[in-house]
Amino acid sequence: MWSSDIAILIYVALGTVVAQLLAGARFGFHRDELATLDDARHLAWGYIAYPPITPFLARLSLTFFGTSLPGFRFFASLAQATAVVLTGLMARELGGGRGAQLAAAVAAVPFCLASGALMQYVAFDYLFWVLTAYFVVRLLKFEDPRWWLAIGATIGLGMMTKYTMGFLVIGIVVGVLLTKTRRHLASKWLWMGVGLSTLVFLPNLMWQIQHHFIAFDFLRDIHERDVRWGRTKDFFPDQLKFTLLALPLALAGLYFYLVSKAGSRFRTLGWMYVVPLALFVLAKGRGYYLAAAYPMLYAAGGVW
């Protein structure tokens, strides 16, 4: 039964990859992709505009596919397709049947198609947020503290992709402190996970130190430009745009985590959405920054 359910999720995800491959050659390189393309030819542990994961994957694309547009974007589309499968699997772990899993996965498809269309860090940042949420679901479901190692590794990779992963980390910390998950504070596995995430992120941190945290100066300037140009003023309308027609499903998922008795074991995940939402609003972030927090809500919404 489960194998057939997973197969359906994989078919949905593969459909998005095929769509990206068919459409990928219809549009030229985006200007941000050109920057990634150039950085991919000069691999380092850090760059002014972003951490090193995206240029590294771009280098793999160049190695396997040359400068073919569909090939250059393949890993971005694959990352998004993986996130679609993980969204359905989260619904499964939360107790949802085939219908709940399919509803959650399909709800994740529109942003998947948009984000996977370009070779940018957005696609990989999204994947690591979703993968972190999936591991948290596994942790809370099975009460096996060893899942903190997987969570820590994924957080480290997320920080090596885009620094907004830090907002999700704050959400996890708040969720742990405000729920019964705080009993894990006494577990060595949680602190080993913290150590692992730090170890994974350490090369980029050392690069930042060596270059006087130049990336943060750049990001501050970009943020000030976005605020000045009004790119952050539509944060809440953007949530409707990026969830498309799935916002009611997301709201149902938030209710499941924070209010319903059935979701009480998974309260931490509710805070993993609410806290980044609040922080992005206070920091005047752009609307798409929060997009990666919705798959865990789709999964719970499908179950509820």
mmCIF file with all atom_site columns, C-alpha atoms in Angstrom, residues 56-267:
data_model
loop_
_atom_site.group_PDB
_atom_site.id
_atom_site.type_symbol
_atom_site.label_atom_id
_atom_site.label_alt_id
_atom_site.label_comp_id
_atom_site.label_asym_id
_atom_site.label_entity_id
_atom_site.label_seq_id
_atom_site.pdbx_PDB_ins_code
_atom_site.Cartn_x
_atom_site.Cartn_y
_atom_site.Cartn_z
_atom_site.occupancy
_atom_site.B_iso_or_equiv
_atom_site.pdbx_formal_charge
_atom_site.auth_seq_id
_atom_site.auth_comp_id
_atom_site.auth_asym_id
_atom_site.auth_atom_id
_atom_site.pdbx_PDB_model_num
ATOM 1   C CA . PHE A 1 56  ? 28.915 23.949 -6.598  1.00 0.00 ? 56  PHE A CA 1
ATOM 2   C CA . LEU A 1 57  ? 25.757 22.366 -8.039  1.00 0.00 ? 57  LEU A CA 1
ATOM 3   C CA . ALA A 1 58  ? 26.034 24.693 -11.029 1.00 0.00 ? 58  ALA A CA 1
ATOM 4   C CA . ARG A 1 59  ? 29.553 23.360 -11.555 1.00 0.00 ? 59  ARG A CA 1
ATOM 5   C CA . LEU A 1 60  ? 28.163 19.823 -11.598 1.00 0.00 ? 60  LEU A CA 1
ATOM 6   C CA . SER A 1 61  ? 25.613 20.957 -14.174 1.00 0.00 ? 61  SER A CA 1
ATOM 7   C CA . LEU A 1 62  ? 28.378 22.365 -16.358 1.00 0.00 ? 62  LEU A CA 1
ATOM 8   C CA . THR A 1 63  ? 30.375 19.154 -15.989 1.00 0.00 ? 63  THR A CA 1
ATOM 9   C CA . PHE A 1 64  ? 27.474 16.896 -16.967 1.00 0.00 ? 64  PHE A CA 1
ATOM 10  C CA . PHE A 1 65  ? 25.513 19.050 -19.411 1.00 0.00 ? 65  PHE A CA 1
ATOM 11  C CA . GLY A 1 66  ? 27.746 21.901 -20.541 1.00 0.00 ? 66  GLY A CA 1
ATOM 12  C CA . THR A 1 67  ? 25.960 25.235 -20.964 1.00 0.00 ? 67  THR A CA 1
ATOM 13  C CA . SER A 1 68  ? 22.697 23.626 -22.082 1.00 0.00 ? 68  SER A CA 1
ATOM 14  C CA . LEU A 1 69  ? 19.895 25.659 -20.515 1.00 0.00 ? 69  LEU A CA 1
ATOM 15  C CA . PRO A 1 70  ? 17.729 22.657 -19.518 1.00 0.00 ? 70  PRO A CA 1
ATOM 16  C CA . GLY A 1 71  ? 20.847 20.916 -18.229 1.00 0.00 ? 71  GLY A CA 1
ATOM 17  C CA . PHE A 1 72  ? 22.029 23.933 -16.279 1.00 0.00 ? 72  PHE A CA 1
ATOM 18  C CA . ARG A 1 73  ? 18.641 24.099 -14.548 1.00 0.00 ? 73  ARG A CA 1
ATOM 19  C CA . PHE A 1 74  ? 18.283 20.349 -14.010 1.00 0.00 ? 74  PHE A CA 1
ATOM 20  C CA . PHE A 1 75  ? 19.439 20.252 -10.386 1.00 0.00 ? 75  PHE A CA 1
ATOM 21  C CA . ALA A 1 76  ? 17.111 23.111 -9.466  1.00 0.00 ? 76  ALA A CA 1
ATOM 22  C CA . SER A 1 77  ? 14.131 21.267 -10.949 1.00 0.00 ? 77  SER A CA 1
ATOM 23  C CA . LEU A 1 78  ? 15.253 18.027 -9.272  1.00 0.00 ? 78  LEU A CA 1
ATOM 24  C CA . ALA A 1 79  ? 15.525 19.776 -5.893  1.00 0.00 ? 79  ALA A CA 1
ATOM 25  C CA . GLN A 1 80  ? 12.003 21.116 -6.237  1.00 0.00 ? 80  GLN A CA 1
ATOM 26  C CA . ALA A 1 81  ? 10.657 17.739 -7.344  1.00 0.00 ? 81  ALA A CA 1
ATOM 27  C CA . THR A 1 82  ? 12.253 16.169 -4.261  1.00 0.00 ? 82  THR A CA 1
ATOM 28  C CA . ALA A 1 83  ? 10.533 18.762 -2.092  1.00 0.00 ? 83  ALA A CA 1
ATOM 29  C CA . VAL A 1 84  ? 7.187  17.781 -3.646  1.00 0.00 ? 84  VAL A CA 1
ATOM 30  C CA . VAL A 1 85  ? 7.769  14.142 -2.682  1.00 0.00 ? 85  VAL A CA 1
ATOM 31  C CA . LEU A 1 86  ? 8.835  15.153 0.832   1.00 0.00 ? 86  LEU A CA 1
ATOM 32  C CA . THR A 1 87  ? 5.658  17.204 1.223   1.00 0.00 ? 87  THR A CA 1
ATOM 33  C CA . GLY A 1 88  ? 3.569  14.122 0.490   1.00 0.00 ? 88  GLY A CA 1
ATOM 34  C CA . LEU A 1 89  ? 5.738  11.990 2.766   1.00 0.00 ? 89  LEU A CA 1
ATOM 35  C CA . MET A 1 90  ? 5.220  14.452 5.613   1.00 0.00 ? 90  MET A CA 1
ATOM 36  C CA . ALA A 1 91  ? 1.477  13.978 5.229   1.00 0.00 ? 91  ALA A CA 1
ATOM 37  C CA . ARG A 1 92  ? 2.067  10.226 5.383   1.00 0.00 ? 92  ARG A CA 1
ATOM 38  C CA . GLU A 1 93  ? 4.120  10.513 8.581   1.00 0.00 ? 93  GLU A CA 1
ATOM 39  C CA . LEU A 1 94  ? 1.400  12.676 10.124  1.00 0.00 ? 94  LEU A CA 1
ATOM 40  C CA . GLY A 1 95  ? -1.103 9.878  9.558   1.00 0.00 ? 95  GLY A CA 1
ATOM 41  C CA . GLY A 1 96  ? -2.576 10.890 6.215   1.00 0.00 ? 96  GLY A CA 1
ATOM 42  C CA . GLY A 1 97  ? -3.744 8.430  3.600   1.00 0.00 ? 97  GLY A CA 1
ATOM 43  C CA . ARG A 1 98  ? -3.250 8.586  -0.147  1.00 0.00 ? 98  ARG A CA 1
ATOM 44  C CA . GLY A 1 99  ? -5.673 11.476 -0.598  1.00 0.00 ? 99  GLY A CA 1
ATOM 45  C CA . ALA A 1 100 ? -3.952 13.608 2.050   1.00 0.00 ? 100 ALA A CA 1
ATOM 46  C CA . GLN A 1 101 ? -0.532 12.844 0.616   1.00 0.00 ? 101 GLN A CA 1
ATOM 47  C CA . LEU A 1 102 ? -1.598 13.670 -2.918  1.00 0.00 ? 102 LEU A CA 1
ATOM 48  C CA . ALA A 1 103 ? -3.357 16.881 -1.856  1.00 0.00 ? 103 ALA A CA 1
ATOM 49  C CA . ALA A 1 104 ? -0.241 18.064 -0.009  1.00 0.00 ? 104 ALA A CA 1
ATOM 50  C CA . ALA A 1 105 ? 2.087  17.211 -2.887  1.00 0.00 ? 105 ALA A CA 1
ATOM 51  C CA . VAL A 1 106 ? -0.109 18.844 -5.524  1.00 0.00 ? 106 VAL A CA 1
ATOM 52  C CA . ALA A 1 107 ? -0.378 21.988 -3.396  1.00 0.00 ? 107 ALA A CA 1
ATOM 53  C CA . ALA A 1 108 ? 3.429  22.246 -3.519  1.00 0.00 ? 108 ALA A CA 1
ATOM 54  C CA . VAL A 1 109 ? 3.622  21.911 -7.316  1.00 0.00 ? 109 VAL A CA 1
ATOM 55  C CA . PRO A 1 110 ? 2.961  25.545 -8.417  1.00 0.00 ? 110 PRO A CA 1
ATOM 56  C CA . PHE A 1 111 ? 5.863  27.033 -6.472  1.00 0.00 ? 111 PHE A CA 1
ATOM 57  C CA . CYS A 1 112 ? 7.956  24.033 -7.486  1.00 0.00 ? 112 CYS A CA 1
ATOM 58  C CA . LEU A 1 113 ? 7.412  24.873 -11.156 1.00 0.00 ? 113 LEU A CA 1
ATOM 59  C CA . ALA A 1 114 ? 8.243  28.532 -10.586 1.00 0.00 ? 114 ALA A CA 1
ATOM 60  C CA . SER A 1 115 ? 11.319 28.041 -8.406  1.00 0.00 ? 115 SER A CA 1
ATOM 61  C CA . GLY A 1 116 ? 12.730 25.117 -10.363 1.00 0.00 ? 116 GLY A CA 1
ATOM 62  C CA . ALA A 1 117 ? 12.654 27.116 -13.582 1.00 0.00 ? 117 ALA A CA 1
ATOM 63  C CA . LEU A 1 118 ? 15.932 28.896 -12.771 1.00 0.00 ? 118 LEU A CA 1
ATOM 64  C CA . MET A 1 119 ? 19.288 27.776 -11.441 1.00 0.00 ? 119 MET A CA 1
ATOM 65  C CA . GLN A 1 120 ? 19.208 29.897 -8.279  1.00 0.00 ? 120 GLN A CA 1
ATOM 66  C CA . TYR A 1 121 ? 19.648 29.299 -4.565  1.00 0.00 ? 121 TYR A CA 1
ATOM 67  C CA . VAL A 1 122 ? 15.876 29.633 -4.045  1.00 0.00 ? 122 VAL A CA 1
ATOM 68  C CA . ALA A 1 123 ? 15.310 26.049 -5.210  1.00 0.00 ? 123 ALA A CA 1
ATOM 69  C CA . PHE A 1 124 ? 17.910 24.524 -2.889  1.00 0.00 ? 124 PHE A CA 1
ATOM 70  C CA . ASP A 1 125 ? 17.046 26.712 0.091   1.00 0.00 ? 125 ASP A CA 1
ATOM 71  C CA . TYR A 1 126 ? 13.441 25.537 -0.338  1.00 0.00 ? 126 TYR A CA 1
ATOM 72  C CA . LEU A 1 127 ? 14.525 21.894 -0.379  1.00 0.00 ? 127 LEU A CA 1
ATOM 73  C CA . PHE A 1 128 ? 16.561 22.164 2.827   1.00 0.00 ? 128 PHE A CA 1
ATOM 74  C CA . TRP A 1 129 ? 13.709 23.910 4.679   1.00 0.00 ? 129 TRP A CA 1
ATOM 75  C CA . VAL A 1 130 ? 11.333 21.123 3.620   1.00 0.00 ? 130 VAL A CA 1
ATOM 76  C CA . LEU A 1 131 ? 13.845 18.386 4.446   1.00 0.00 ? 131 LEU A CA 1
ATOM 77  C CA . THR A 1 132 ? 14.430 19.901 7.894   1.00 0.00 ? 132 THR A CA 1
ATOM 78  C CA . ALA A 1 133 ? 10.680 19.951 8.540   1.00 0.00 ? 133 ALA A CA 1
ATOM 79  C CA . TYR A 1 134 ? 10.402 16.323 7.404   1.00 0.00 ? 134 TYR A CA 1
ATOM 80  C CA . PHE A 1 135 ? 13.102 15.248 9.845   1.00 0.00 ? 135 PHE A CA 1
ATOM 81  C CA . VAL A 1 136 ? 11.401 17.189 12.657  1.00 0.00 ? 136 VAL A CA 1
ATOM 82  C CA . VAL A 1 137 ? 8.174  15.312 11.885  1.00 0.00 ? 137 VAL A CA 1
ATOM 83  C CA . ARG A 1 138 ? 10.084 12.022 12.114  1.00 0.00 ? 138 ARG A CA 1
ATOM 84  C CA . LEU A 1 139 ? 11.671 13.111 15.380  1.00 0.00 ? 139 LEU A CA 1
ATOM 85  C CA . LEU A 1 140 ? 8.358  14.006 16.983  1.00 0.00 ? 140 LEU A CA 1
ATOM 86  C CA . LYS A 1 141 ? 6.537  10.968 15.630  1.00 0.00 ? 141 LYS A CA 1
ATOM 87  C CA . PHE A 1 142 ? 9.010  8.318  16.739  1.00 0.00 ? 142 PHE A CA 1
ATOM 88  C CA . GLU A 1 143 ? 10.550 10.140 19.708  1.00 0.00 ? 143 GLU A CA 1
ATOM 89  C CA . ASP A 1 144 ? 13.964 9.001  18.521  1.00 0.00 ? 144 ASP A CA 1
ATOM 90  C CA . PRO A 1 145 ? 16.461 11.735 19.449  1.00 0.00 ? 145 PRO A CA 1
ATOM 91  C CA . ARG A 1 146 ? 18.956 10.475 16.872  1.00 0.00 ? 146 ARG A CA 1
ATOM 92  C CA . TRP A 1 147 ? 16.931 12.403 14.271  1.00 0.00 ? 147 TRP A CA 1
ATOM 93  C CA . TRP A 1 148 ? 18.640 15.535 15.643  1.00 0.00 ? 148 TRP A CA 1
ATOM 94  C CA . LEU A 1 149 ? 21.711 14.475 13.667  1.00 0.00 ? 149 LEU A CA 1
ATOM 95  C CA . ALA A 1 150 ? 19.743 14.563 10.417  1.00 0.00 ? 150 ALA A CA 1
ATOM 96  C CA . ILE A 1 151 ? 18.175 17.880 11.398  1.00 0.00 ? 151 ILE A CA 1
ATOM 97  C CA . GLY A 1 152 ? 21.580 19.334 12.216  1.00 0.00 ? 152 GLY A CA 1
ATOM 98  C CA . ALA A 1 153 ? 23.159 18.168 8.964   1.00 0.00 ? 153 ALA A CA 1
ATOM 99  C CA . THR A 1 154 ? 20.293 19.601 6.926   1.00 0.00 ? 154 THR A CA 1
ATOM 100 C CA . ILE A 1 155 ? 20.421 22.926 8.748   1.00 0.00 ? 155 ILE A CA 1
ATOM 101 C CA . GLY A 1 156 ? 24.152 23.099 8.037   1.00 0.00 ? 156 GLY A CA 1
ATOM 102 C CA . LEU A 1 157 ? 23.559 22.468 4.331   1.00 0.00 ? 157 LEU A CA 1
ATOM 103 C CA . GLY A 1 158 ? 20.778 25.051 4.375   1.00 0.00 ? 158 GLY A CA 1
ATOM 104 C CA . MET A 1 159 ? 23.127 27.643 5.861   1.00 0.00 ? 159 MET A CA 1
ATOM 105 C CA . MET A 1 160 ? 25.595 26.757 3.101   1.00 0.00 ? 160 MET A CA 1
ATOM 106 C CA . THR A 1 161 ? 22.842 27.605 0.618   1.00 0.00 ? 161 THR A CA 1
ATOM 107 C CA . LYS A 1 162 ? 21.080 30.725 1.936   1.00 0.00 ? 162 LYS A CA 1
ATOM 108 C CA . TYR A 1 163 ? 21.408 32.470 5.273   1.00 0.00 ? 163 TYR A CA 1
ATOM 109 C CA . THR A 1 164 ? 17.642 32.760 5.741   1.00 0.00 ? 164 THR A CA 1
ATOM 110 C CA . MET A 1 165 ? 17.855 29.193 7.048   1.00 0.00 ? 165 MET A CA 1
ATOM 111 C CA . GLY A 1 166 ? 18.708 30.971 10.289  1.00 0.00 ? 166 GLY A CA 1
ATOM 112 C CA . PHE A 1 167 ? 15.105 32.170 10.543  1.00 0.00 ? 167 PHE A CA 1
ATOM 113 C CA . LEU A 1 168 ? 13.894 28.568 10.491  1.00 0.00 ? 168 LEU A CA 1
ATOM 114 C CA . VAL A 1 169 ? 16.468 27.689 13.144  1.00 0.00 ? 169 VAL A CA 1
ATOM 115 C CA . ILE A 1 170 ? 15.041 30.386 15.412  1.00 0.00 ? 170 ILE A CA 1
ATOM 116 C CA . GLY A 1 171 ? 11.596 28.906 14.797  1.00 0.00 ? 171 GLY A CA 1
ATOM 117 C CA . ILE A 1 172 ? 12.857 25.468 15.831  1.00 0.00 ? 172 ILE A CA 1
ATOM 118 C CA . VAL A 1 173 ? 14.435 26.899 18.985  1.00 0.00 ? 173 VAL A CA 1
ATOM 119 C CA . VAL A 1 174 ? 11.207 28.660 19.964  1.00 0.00 ? 174 VAL A CA 1
ATOM 120 C CA . GLY A 1 175 ? 9.187  25.551 19.120  1.00 0.00 ? 175 GLY A CA 1
ATOM 121 C CA . VAL A 1 176 ? 11.406 23.414 21.309  1.00 0.00 ? 176 VAL A CA 1
ATOM 122 C CA . LEU A 1 177 ? 11.260 25.817 24.250  1.00 0.00 ? 177 LEU A CA 1
ATOM 123 C CA . LEU A 1 178 ? 7.483  26.361 24.108  1.00 0.00 ? 178 LEU A CA 1
ATOM 124 C CA . THR A 1 179 ? 6.395  22.753 23.662  1.00 0.00 ? 179 THR A CA 1
ATOM 125 C CA . LYS A 1 180 ? 7.029  19.356 25.197  1.00 0.00 ? 180 LYS A CA 1
ATOM 126 C CA . THR A 1 181 ? 9.905  18.981 22.750  1.00 0.00 ? 181 THR A CA 1
ATOM 127 C CA . ARG A 1 182 ? 12.033 20.846 25.311  1.00 0.00 ? 182 ARG A CA 1
ATOM 128 C CA . ARG A 1 183 ? 12.636 17.505 27.029  1.00 0.00 ? 183 ARG A CA 1
ATOM 129 C CA . HIS A 1 184 ? 15.139 16.903 24.233  1.00 0.00 ? 184 HIS A CA 1
ATOM 130 C CA . LEU A 1 185 ? 17.325 19.652 25.683  1.00 0.00 ? 185 LEU A CA 1
ATOM 131 C CA . ALA A 1 186 ? 18.642 16.992 28.030  1.00 0.00 ? 186 ALA A CA 1
ATOM 132 C CA . SER A 1 187 ? 19.548 14.699 25.128  1.00 0.00 ? 187 SER A CA 1
ATOM 133 C CA . LYS A 1 188 ? 23.113 14.456 23.877  1.00 0.00 ? 188 LYS A CA 1
ATOM 134 C CA . TRP A 1 189 ? 21.738 13.906 20.373  1.00 0.00 ? 189 TRP A CA 1
ATOM 135 C CA . LEU A 1 190 ? 20.280 17.407 20.176  1.00 0.00 ? 190 LEU A CA 1
ATOM 136 C CA . TRP A 1 191 ? 23.643 18.958 21.049  1.00 0.00 ? 191 TRP A CA 1
ATOM 137 C CA . MET A 1 192 ? 25.437 16.610 18.692  1.00 0.00 ? 192 MET A CA 1
ATOM 138 C CA . GLY A 1 193 ? 23.057 17.858 15.989  1.00 0.00 ? 193 GLY A CA 1
ATOM 139 C CA . VAL A 1 194 ? 23.966 21.437 16.887  1.00 0.00 ? 194 VAL A CA 1
ATOM 140 C CA . GLY A 1 195 ? 27.638 20.529 16.635  1.00 0.00 ? 195 GLY A CA 1
ATOM 141 C CA . LEU A 1 196 ? 27.126 18.800 13.281  1.00 0.00 ? 196 LEU A CA 1
ATOM 142 C CA . SER A 1 197 ? 25.295 21.784 11.797  1.00 0.00 ? 197 SER A CA 1
ATOM 143 C CA . THR A 1 198 ? 28.116 24.051 12.946  1.00 0.00 ? 198 THR A CA 1
ATOM 144 C CA . LEU A 1 199 ? 30.722 21.702 11.459  1.00 0.00 ? 199 LEU A CA 1
ATOM 145 C CA . VAL A 1 200 ? 28.952 21.629 8.075   1.00 0.00 ? 200 VAL A CA 1
ATOM 146 C CA . PHE A 1 201 ? 28.645 25.429 8.029   1.00 0.00 ? 201 PHE A CA 1
ATOM 147 C CA . LEU A 1 202 ? 32.164 26.056 9.346   1.00 0.00 ? 202 LEU A CA 1
ATOM 148 C CA . PRO A 1 203 ? 33.971 26.361 5.965   1.00 0.00 ? 203 PRO A CA 1
ATOM 149 C CA . ASN A 1 204 ? 31.704 29.202 4.884   1.00 0.00 ? 204 ASN A CA 1
ATOM 150 C CA . LEU A 1 205 ? 31.916 30.814 8.315   1.00 0.00 ? 205 LEU A CA 1
ATOM 151 C CA . MET A 1 206 ? 35.718 30.768 8.077   1.00 0.00 ? 206 MET A CA 1
ATOM 152 C CA . TRP A 1 207 ? 35.496 32.284 4.593   1.00 0.00 ? 207 TRP A CA 1
ATOM 153 C CA . GLN A 1 208 ? 33.277 35.049 5.962   1.00 0.00 ? 208 GLN A CA 1
ATOM 154 C CA . ILE A 1 209 ? 35.730 35.751 8.763   1.00 0.00 ? 209 ILE A CA 1
ATOM 155 C CA . GLN A 1 210 ? 38.648 35.870 6.321   1.00 0.00 ? 210 GLN A CA 1
ATOM 156 C CA . HIS A 1 211 ? 36.742 38.314 4.102   1.00 0.00 ? 211 HIS A CA 1
ATOM 157 C CA . HIS A 1 212 ? 35.442 40.491 6.959   1.00 0.00 ? 212 HIS A CA 1
ATOM 158 C CA . PHE A 1 213 ? 31.833 39.280 6.496   1.00 0.00 ? 213 PHE A CA 1
ATOM 159 C CA . ILE A 1 214 ? 31.623 41.013 3.130   1.00 0.00 ? 214 ILE A CA 1
ATOM 160 C CA . ALA A 1 215 ? 28.545 38.980 2.146   1.00 0.00 ? 215 ALA A CA 1
ATOM 161 C CA . PHE A 1 216 ? 26.547 40.548 4.967   1.00 0.00 ? 216 PHE A CA 1
ATOM 162 C CA . ASP A 1 217 ? 27.508 44.028 3.782   1.00 0.00 ? 217 ASP A CA 1
ATOM 163 C CA . PHE A 1 218 ? 26.264 43.063 0.329   1.00 0.00 ? 218 PHE A CA 1
ATOM 164 C CA . LEU A 1 219 ? 23.034 41.560 1.671   1.00 0.00 ? 219 LEU A CA 1
ATOM 165 C CA . ARG A 1 220 ? 22.396 44.655 3.777   1.00 0.00 ? 220 ARG A CA 1
ATOM 166 C CA . ASP A 1 221 ? 22.737 46.858 0.701   1.00 0.00 ? 221 ASP A CA 1
ATOM 167 C CA . ILE A 1 222 ? 20.452 44.592 -1.330  1.00 0.00 ? 222 ILE A CA 1
ATOM 168 C CA . HIS A 1 223 ? 17.872 44.621 1.456   1.00 0.00 ? 223 HIS A CA 1
ATOM 169 C CA . GLU A 1 224 ? 17.954 48.417 1.697   1.00 0.00 ? 224 GLU A CA 1
ATOM 170 C CA . ARG A 1 225 ? 17.467 48.603 -2.062  1.00 0.00 ? 225 ARG A CA 1
ATOM 171 C CA . ASP A 1 226 ? 14.485 46.220 -1.942  1.00 0.00 ? 226 ASP A CA 1
ATOM 172 C CA . VAL A 1 227 ? 12.841 48.269 0.815   1.00 0.00 ? 227 VAL A CA 1
ATOM 173 C CA . ARG A 1 228 ? 13.526 51.501 -1.047  1.00 0.00 ? 228 ARG A CA 1
ATOM 174 C CA . TRP A 1 229 ? 12.089 50.123 -4.277  1.00 0.00 ? 229 TRP A CA 1
ATOM 175 C CA . GLY A 1 230 ? 8.988  48.781 -2.516  1.00 0.00 ? 230 GLY A CA 1
ATOM 176 C CA . ARG A 1 231 ? 9.736  45.104 -3.133  1.00 0.00 ? 231 ARG A CA 1
ATOM 177 C CA . THR A 1 232 ? 8.882  44.213 0.471   1.00 0.00 ? 232 THR A CA 1
ATOM 178 C CA . LYS A 1 233 ? 5.628  46.145 0.904   1.00 0.00 ? 233 LYS A CA 1
ATOM 179 C CA . ASP A 1 234 ? 3.433  43.355 -0.491  1.00 0.00 ? 234 ASP A CA 1
ATOM 180 C CA . PHE A 1 235 ? 4.675  40.641 1.861   1.00 0.00 ? 235 PHE A CA 1
ATOM 181 C CA . PHE A 1 236 ? 1.207  39.468 2.910   1.00 0.00 ? 236 PHE A CA 1
ATOM 182 C CA . PRO A 1 237 ? -0.384 39.622 -0.570  1.00 0.00 ? 237 PRO A CA 1
ATOM 183 C CA . ASP A 1 238 ? 2.621  37.668 -1.780  1.00 0.00 ? 238 ASP A CA 1
ATOM 184 C CA . GLN A 1 239 ? 1.719  34.829 0.574   1.00 0.00 ? 239 GLN A CA 1
ATOM 185 C CA . LEU A 1 240 ? -1.535 34.430 -1.320  1.00 0.00 ? 240 LEU A CA 1
ATOM 186 C CA . LYS A 1 241 ? 0.305  34.598 -4.635  1.00 0.00 ? 241 LYS A CA 1
ATOM 187 C CA . PHE A 1 242 ? 2.979  32.043 -3.763  1.00 0.00 ? 242 PHE A CA 1
ATOM 188 C CA . THR A 1 243 ? 0.519  29.567 -2.237  1.00 0.00 ? 243 THR A CA 1
ATOM 189 C CA . LEU A 1 244 ? -1.849 30.067 -5.181  1.00 0.00 ? 244 LEU A CA 1
ATOM 190 C CA . LEU A 1 245 ? -5.128 28.298 -4.274  1.00 0.00 ? 245 LEU A CA 1
ATOM 191 C CA . ALA A 1 246 ? -3.586 26.303 -1.418  1.00 0.00 ? 246 ALA A CA 1
ATOM 192 C CA . LEU A 1 247 ? -3.781 28.967 1.290   1.00 0.00 ? 247 LEU A CA 1
ATOM 193 C CA . PRO A 1 248 ? -6.893 27.385 2.908   1.00 0.00 ? 248 PRO A CA 1
ATOM 194 C CA . LEU A 1 249 ? -4.993 24.082 3.072   1.00 0.00 ? 249 LEU A CA 1
ATOM 195 C CA . ALA A 1 250 ? -2.045 25.864 4.692   1.00 0.00 ? 250 ALA A CA 1
ATOM 196 C CA . LEU A 1 251 ? -4.304 27.547 7.258   1.00 0.00 ? 251 LEU A CA 1
ATOM 197 C CA . ALA A 1 252 ? -5.859 24.165 8.044   1.00 0.00 ? 252 ALA A CA 1
ATOM 198 C CA . GLY A 1 253 ? -2.351 22.822 8.594   1.00 0.00 ? 253 GLY A CA 1
ATOM 199 C CA . LEU A 1 254 ? -1.500 25.652 10.967  1.00 0.00 ? 254 LEU A CA 1
ATOM 200 C CA . TYR A 1 255 ? -4.699 24.896 12.898  1.00 0.00 ? 255 TYR A CA 1
ATOM 201 C CA . PHE A 1 256 ? -3.717 21.214 13.028  1.00 0.00 ? 256 PHE A CA 1
ATOM 202 C CA . TYR A 1 257 ? -0.330 22.007 14.572  1.00 0.00 ? 257 TYR A CA 1
ATOM 203 C CA . LEU A 1 258 ? -1.248 24.773 16.996  1.00 0.00 ? 258 LEU A CA 1
ATOM 204 C CA . VAL A 1 259 ? -4.855 24.076 18.012  1.00 0.00 ? 259 VAL A CA 1
ATOM 205 C CA . SER A 1 260 ? -6.094 20.565 17.292  1.00 0.00 ? 260 SER A CA 1
ATOM 206 C CA . LYS A 1 261 ? -5.676 17.747 19.764  1.00 0.00 ? 261 LYS A CA 1
ATOM 207 C CA . ALA A 1 262 ? -4.596 15.411 16.978  1.00 0.00 ? 262 ALA A CA 1
ATOM 208 C CA . GLY A 1 263 ? -1.652 17.656 16.170  1.00 0.00 ? 263 GLY A CA 1
ATOM 209 C CA . SER A 1 264 ? -0.520 18.289 19.748  1.00 0.00 ? 264 SER A CA 1
ATOM 210 C CA . ARG A 1 265 ? 2.530  16.054 19.361  1.00 0.00 ? 265 ARG A CA 1
ATOM 211 C CA . PHE A 1 266 ? 3.677  18.206 16.435  1.00 0.00 ? 266 PHE A CA 1
ATOM 212 C CA . ARG A 1 267 ? 3.191  21.687 17.960  1.00 0.00 ? 267 ARG A CA 1
#
